[in-house]
Coordinates of C-alpha atoms and ligand atoms in Angstrom, one line a residue:
M1 CA 2.7 -0.9 11.8
S2 CA 3.1 0.7 15.0
R3 CA 1.6 3.9 16.6
A4 CA 2.1 6.4 19.4
S5 CA -1.1 7.7 21.1
Q6 CA -1.0 11.7 19.7
D7 CA -1.7 9.1 15.7
Y8 CA -5.0 9.5 18.1
K9 CA -4.9 13.3 18.4
S10 CA -6.7 16.3 16.2
A11 CA -5.6 19.4 15.9
V12 CA -8.4 20.1 18.0
K13 CA -7.0 21.0 21.7
P14 CA -9.3 19.9 25.3
I15 CA -10.9 22.8 26.1
W16 CA -11.7 20.6 29.7
C17 CA -11.7 22.4 33.4
P18 CA -7.9 21.0 34.4
G19 CA -8.8 17.5 36.5
C20 CA -11.7 17.0 34.7
G21 CA -12.0 12.9 34.7
N22 CA -12.9 13.0 31.1
Y23 CA -8.9 13.5 30.8
G24 CA -8.7 9.8 32.1
A25 CA -11.4 8.2 29.4
M26 CA -10.0 9.5 26.6
K27 CA -6.4 8.3 28.5
A28 CA -8.0 4.9 28.6
L29 CA -9.6 5.3 25.6
T30 CA -6.4 6.2 23.3
Q31 CA -4.2 3.3 24.8
A32 CA -7.1 1.1 24.0
F33 CA -6.7 1.4 20.5
L34 CA -3.3 1.5 20.6
D35 CA -2.8 -1.5 22.1
L36 CA -5.8 -2.8 19.8
D37 CA -4.4 -1.4 17.1
I38 CA -6.9 0.1 15.1
A39 CA -6.5 2.3 12.6
P40 CA -7.4 6.1 13.3
E41 CA -9.1 5.9 9.5
S42 CA -11.0 2.4 11.2
I43 CA -12.8 4.0 13.9
A44 CA -15.9 5.7 14.5
M45 CA -16.7 8.0 17.1
V46 CA -20.0 9.9 17.9
S47 CA -20.9 11.3 20.7
G48 CA -24.1 13.5 21.9
I49 CA -24.2 16.7 24.4
G50 CA -22.4 17.8 27.5
C51 CA -18.7 18.0 28.9
S52 CA -18.1 14.7 27.4
G53 CA -19.5 14.7 23.7
R54 CA -17.0 16.5 23.0
M55 CA -14.5 13.8 23.4
S56 CA -14.9 12.8 19.8
H57 CA -13.5 16.7 19.3
F58 CA -10.4 15.7 20.2
F59 CA -9.4 12.0 18.2
N60 CA -7.8 11.8 14.2
T61 CA -10.8 9.2 14.0
Y62 CA -14.6 9.6 12.2
S63 CA -16.1 12.3 14.3
L64 CA -19.6 13.5 14.8
H65 CA -20.8 15.4 17.8
G66 CA -24.5 15.6 17.5
T67 CA -27.6 15.5 19.0
H68 CA -28.5 15.7 22.4
G69 CA -29.1 12.1 24.1
R70 CA -28.7 10.2 20.5
A71 CA -25.5 9.7 20.6
V72 CA -25.9 5.9 21.0
P73 CA -29.3 5.8 17.5
T74 CA -26.4 7.3 15.3
A75 CA -23.9 5.7 15.8
L76 CA -26.6 2.5 15.3
G77 CA -26.9 3.8 11.9
V78 CA -23.1 4.3 11.4
K79 CA -22.2 0.7 12.3
A80 CA -25.2 -1.1 10.4
A81 CA -24.2 1.2 7.5
R82 CA -20.8 0.3 7.9
P83 CA -19.9 -2.2 9.4
D84 CA -15.9 -2.9 8.5
L85 CA -15.8 0.1 11.6
T86 CA -15.8 0.3 14.7
V87 CA -17.9 2.6 16.4
L88 CA -18.1 3.7 19.9
A89 CA -21.2 6.5 20.6
V90 CA -20.0 8.7 24.5
G91 CA -22.0 10.4 26.4
G92 CA -22.9 11.4 29.7
D93 CA -25.5 10.9 32.9
G94 CA -27.8 13.2 31.7
D95 CA -28.0 12.9 27.8
G96 CA -27.7 9.0 28.6
L97 CA -30.1 8.3 30.9
S98 CA -32.4 11.5 30.6
I99 CA -33.4 12.3 26.5
G100 CA -31.9 9.5 26.0
G101 CA -32.6 7.3 28.1
G102 CA -34.9 5.3 26.1
H103 CA -32.9 4.5 23.0
I104 CA -30.0 1.8 25.2
S105 CA -33.1 -0.3 25.8
H106 CA -33.1 -0.7 21.6
A107 CA -29.3 -0.6 21.0
A108 CA -29.5 -3.7 24.0
R109 CA -32.2 -5.8 22.5
K110 CA -30.8 -5.2 18.4
N111 CA -27.2 -5.6 19.6
T112 CA -26.0 -3.4 17.6
N113 CA -22.0 -3.9 17.6
I114 CA -20.8 -0.7 19.0
T115 CA -19.3 0.7 22.1
Y116 CA -21.1 3.4 24.8
L117 CA -19.1 5.1 27.1
L118 CA -21.7 6.3 29.3
L119 CA -19.4 9.2 31.6
D120 CA -21.2 9.6 34.9
N121 CA -20.8 12.5 36.9
R122 CA -23.5 12.8 38.2
I123 CA -24.6 16.1 37.1
Y124 CA -24.9 18.1 33.7
G125 CA -20.9 19.7 34.0
L126 CA -21.7 21.6 31.0
T127 CA -24.5 23.7 32.0
K128 CA -23.5 24.8 34.9
G129 CA -24.2 22.1 37.2
Q130 CA -28.2 21.3 37.1
A131 CA -28.7 18.0 38.6
S132 CA -28.9 15.5 36.7
P133 CA -30.6 11.3 36.7
T134 CA -28.5 10.4 39.0
T135 CA -28.1 13.5 41.6
D136 CA -27.3 11.8 45.2
F137 CA -31.2 12.1 46.7
G138 CA -30.3 15.7 48.7
H139 CA -27.6 17.0 47.0
K140 CA -28.2 20.6 46.7
T141 CA -27.9 22.0 43.4
K142 CA -29.0 25.9 41.1
T143 CA -31.6 23.5 39.7
S144 CA -32.0 21.8 43.3
P145 CA -31.7 24.6 46.1
F146 CA -32.8 22.9 48.6
G147 CA -31.5 19.2 48.0
V148 CA -33.4 16.6 44.4
D149 CA -35.3 15.5 46.7
E150 CA -35.4 11.8 44.0
P151 CA -33.9 9.2 43.9
P152 CA -31.1 9.0 41.8
M153 CA -31.0 5.9 39.3
D154 CA -29.2 3.1 39.6
A155 CA -28.3 2.5 36.1
L156 CA -26.1 -0.4 35.7
P157 CA -28.8 -3.3 36.6
A158 CA -31.3 -1.4 34.4
F159 CA -28.2 -2.1 31.3
I160 CA -28.5 -5.8 32.5
V161 CA -31.8 -5.9 31.9
Y162 CA -32.1 -4.6 29.1
D163 CA -30.3 -7.8 27.9
A164 CA -27.0 -5.7 26.7
T165 CA -24.4 -8.3 26.1
F166 CA -21.3 -7.1 27.1
V167 CA -21.9 -4.4 30.7
A168 CA -19.0 -3.1 32.5
R169 CA -18.2 -0.6 35.1
S170 CA -14.7 1.5 35.4
S171 CA -14.2 4.6 36.4
T172 CA -11.5 7.7 35.4
V173 CA -9.1 7.7 37.9
H174 CA -8.6 3.9 37.8
V175 CA -7.6 4.6 34.3
A176 CA -5.3 0.8 34.2
E177 CA -8.7 -0.8 34.7
L178 CA -10.0 1.1 32.4
T179 CA -8.6 0.5 29.7
E180 CA -8.3 -3.4 29.9
L181 CA -13.0 -3.1 29.8
L182 CA -12.1 -0.7 27.3
K183 CA -10.2 -3.0 25.0
A184 CA -12.9 -6.0 26.4
G185 CA -15.5 -4.0 25.1
I186 CA -13.8 -3.5 22.4
L187 CA -13.4 -6.6 21.5
H188 CA -16.7 -8.2 21.9
K189 CA -19.4 -8.8 19.1
G190 CA -22.6 -6.8 20.2
F191 CA -23.4 -3.7 22.3
S192 CA -21.3 -3.1 24.6
I193 CA -22.3 -0.8 27.7
L194 CA -19.4 0.7 29.9
H195 CA -20.8 2.5 32.9
I196 CA -18.0 5.2 33.9
L197 CA -17.7 6.8 37.0
T198 CA -16.0 10.4 36.3
P199 CA -15.6 13.3 38.8
C200 CA -16.6 16.5 37.4
V201 CA -14.1 19.1 40.3
T202 CA -16.5 22.2 38.8
Y203 CA -19.6 21.0 40.2
P204 CA -18.5 17.5 42.4
V205 CA -21.1 15.2 43.4
F206 CA -17.6 13.0 44.0
D207 CA -14.2 13.3 44.0
A208 CA -10.9 11.3 42.9
R209 CA -11.1 10.5 46.7
T210 CA -14.5 9.1 47.3
L211 CA -14.0 6.5 44.0
K212 CA -10.4 5.4 45.5
A213 CA -12.4 4.2 48.7
T214 CA -14.9 3.1 46.7
L215 CA -15.1 0.8 44.1
Q216 CA -13.2 -2.4 44.3
P217 CA -13.4 -5.4 41.4
L218 CA -15.7 -8.5 41.2
P219 CA -14.4 -10.7 42.8
E220 CA -12.0 -13.7 41.1
D221 CA -15.0 -15.9 41.3
H222 CA -18.1 -13.3 39.7
D223 CA -19.8 -15.1 36.9
R224 CA -20.3 -13.2 34.2
K225 CA -22.8 -15.8 32.5
D226 CA -24.9 -15.6 35.5
K227 CA -27.2 -13.0 34.9
M228 CA -28.7 -12.8 39.2
A229 CA -25.8 -12.1 40.2
A230 CA -24.6 -9.8 38.3
I231 CA -27.5 -7.2 39.0
V232 CA -27.0 -8.3 42.8
R233 CA -23.5 -6.6 42.3
G234 CA -24.7 -4.0 40.1
Y235 CA -26.8 -3.2 42.5
S236 CA -24.4 -3.2 45.6
T237 CA -23.0 0.9 46.8
N238 CA -20.5 -0.8 49.2
P239 CA -18.6 -1.5 48.0
V240 CA -18.9 0.1 44.4
F241 CA -17.9 -3.2 42.2
T242 CA -15.6 -2.4 38.7
G243 CA -15.6 -5.2 36.5
I244 CA -17.4 -6.8 33.9
F245 CA -20.8 -7.5 35.0
F246 CA -22.4 -9.3 32.6
Q247 CA -21.0 -10.5 29.3
T248 CA -22.9 -13.1 26.7
E249 CA -23.4 -14.1 22.6
K250 CA -26.2 -13.2 20.4
P251 CA -26.5 -12.3 16.5
T252 CA -26.2 -8.8 15.5
L253 CA -27.9 -6.4 14.3
E254 CA -25.4 -6.1 11.2
E255 CA -25.5 -9.8 11.0
R256 CA -29.6 -9.8 10.5
L257 CA -29.3 -7.0 8.0
E258 CA -26.7 -9.3 6.1
G259 CA -29.1 -12.3 6.0
Q260 CA -32.1 -9.9 5.0
A261 CA -29.5 -8.5 2.4
Q262 CA -29.1 -11.6 0.7
P263 CA -32.2 -12.7 -1.1
F264 CA -31.5 -9.6 -3.5
A265 CA -27.8 -10.4 -3.0
P266 CA -26.8 -9.6 -7.3
E267 CA -26.4 -13.7 -8.5
R268 CA -30.0 -14.3 -8.3
S269 CA -32.4 -13.6 -10.5
G270 CA -36.4 -14.6 -10.8
D271 CA -39.4 -12.0 -11.9
E272 CA -40.2 -11.2 -7.8
L273 CA -36.9 -9.7 -7.3
D274 CA -36.1 -8.2 -10.3
M275 CA -39.3 -6.2 -9.1
L276 CA -38.5 -5.7 -6.5
R277 CA -34.8 -4.7 -7.2
K278 CA -37.1 -1.7 -9.3
V279 CA -39.3 -0.4 -5.9
L280 CA -35.7 0.0 -5.1
Y281 CA -34.3 2.0 -7.4
D282 CA -36.8 3.5 -7.8
F283 CA -36.5 4.9 -4.0
A284 CA -32.9 4.7 -4.2
Ligands
LIG1 FE1 -15.4 18.4 32.9 FE2 -16.9 19.3 35.0 FE3 -15.3 20.6 33.6 FE4 -17.5 19.4 32.7 S1 -17.9 21.3 34.5 S2 -15.1 20.2 32.4 S3 -17.3 17.9 33.8 S4 -15.2 19.9 35.3

């Protein structure tokens, strides 16, 4: 069945500021769905709080705008209950790296088969421009009138150390590249995380021109199975690399859950199983 981008749009029109990088993410994600020919009703999108957290409202998919910092564990629950769906979590740097930061390592450890779009504009835009965990050292904001006095978090190398099985970076000003990486992340079997740099035009920490000047694709000979090389290139600031830094295979949470359910399969019987079924029934 041939689909059009319109099929993925909900009746809710985006209310981001004109020029916001989130539009680029939305365009890339729509194109990725189209290219992969995923039906809107086969997609579940869970978002956190913040400007980018509004993303789920604008797609004609199953969507849940969750609580602050909880997009990833909520998406994990959706995938555990409905492994047939393509499940995405979407959120910003404040949502995902501050209050929600502790969830990423566990989603990676469990290797739940979801794709996490971490849209990093290095600022809390929705609440009018306070410093986030990735705001540049010395940058002046309303909560740091004399300049941020802590170094920013370097998130991508941490995702690799957490053993996420797919770690990539792109930006919302490189929509074609971002589309390809989103497709690769969605097709990846396991926890895929995309660090997506995106300019906030209203409380800018960096702009589209800076991204175009500093971002550069990983070298063609980059071995995405080489974890140490991925970490070293993940730390690079000149240039800031884009592409798939690390990718490996491991059993997913959903596969392991399926294995745990096998002893309770309907065709099996026995006193112990009957007792367990009774306990589960009593709690149901
Ligand atoms: Fe986008 Fe910044 Fe406006 Fe939020 S405040 S919608 S991040 S430009």
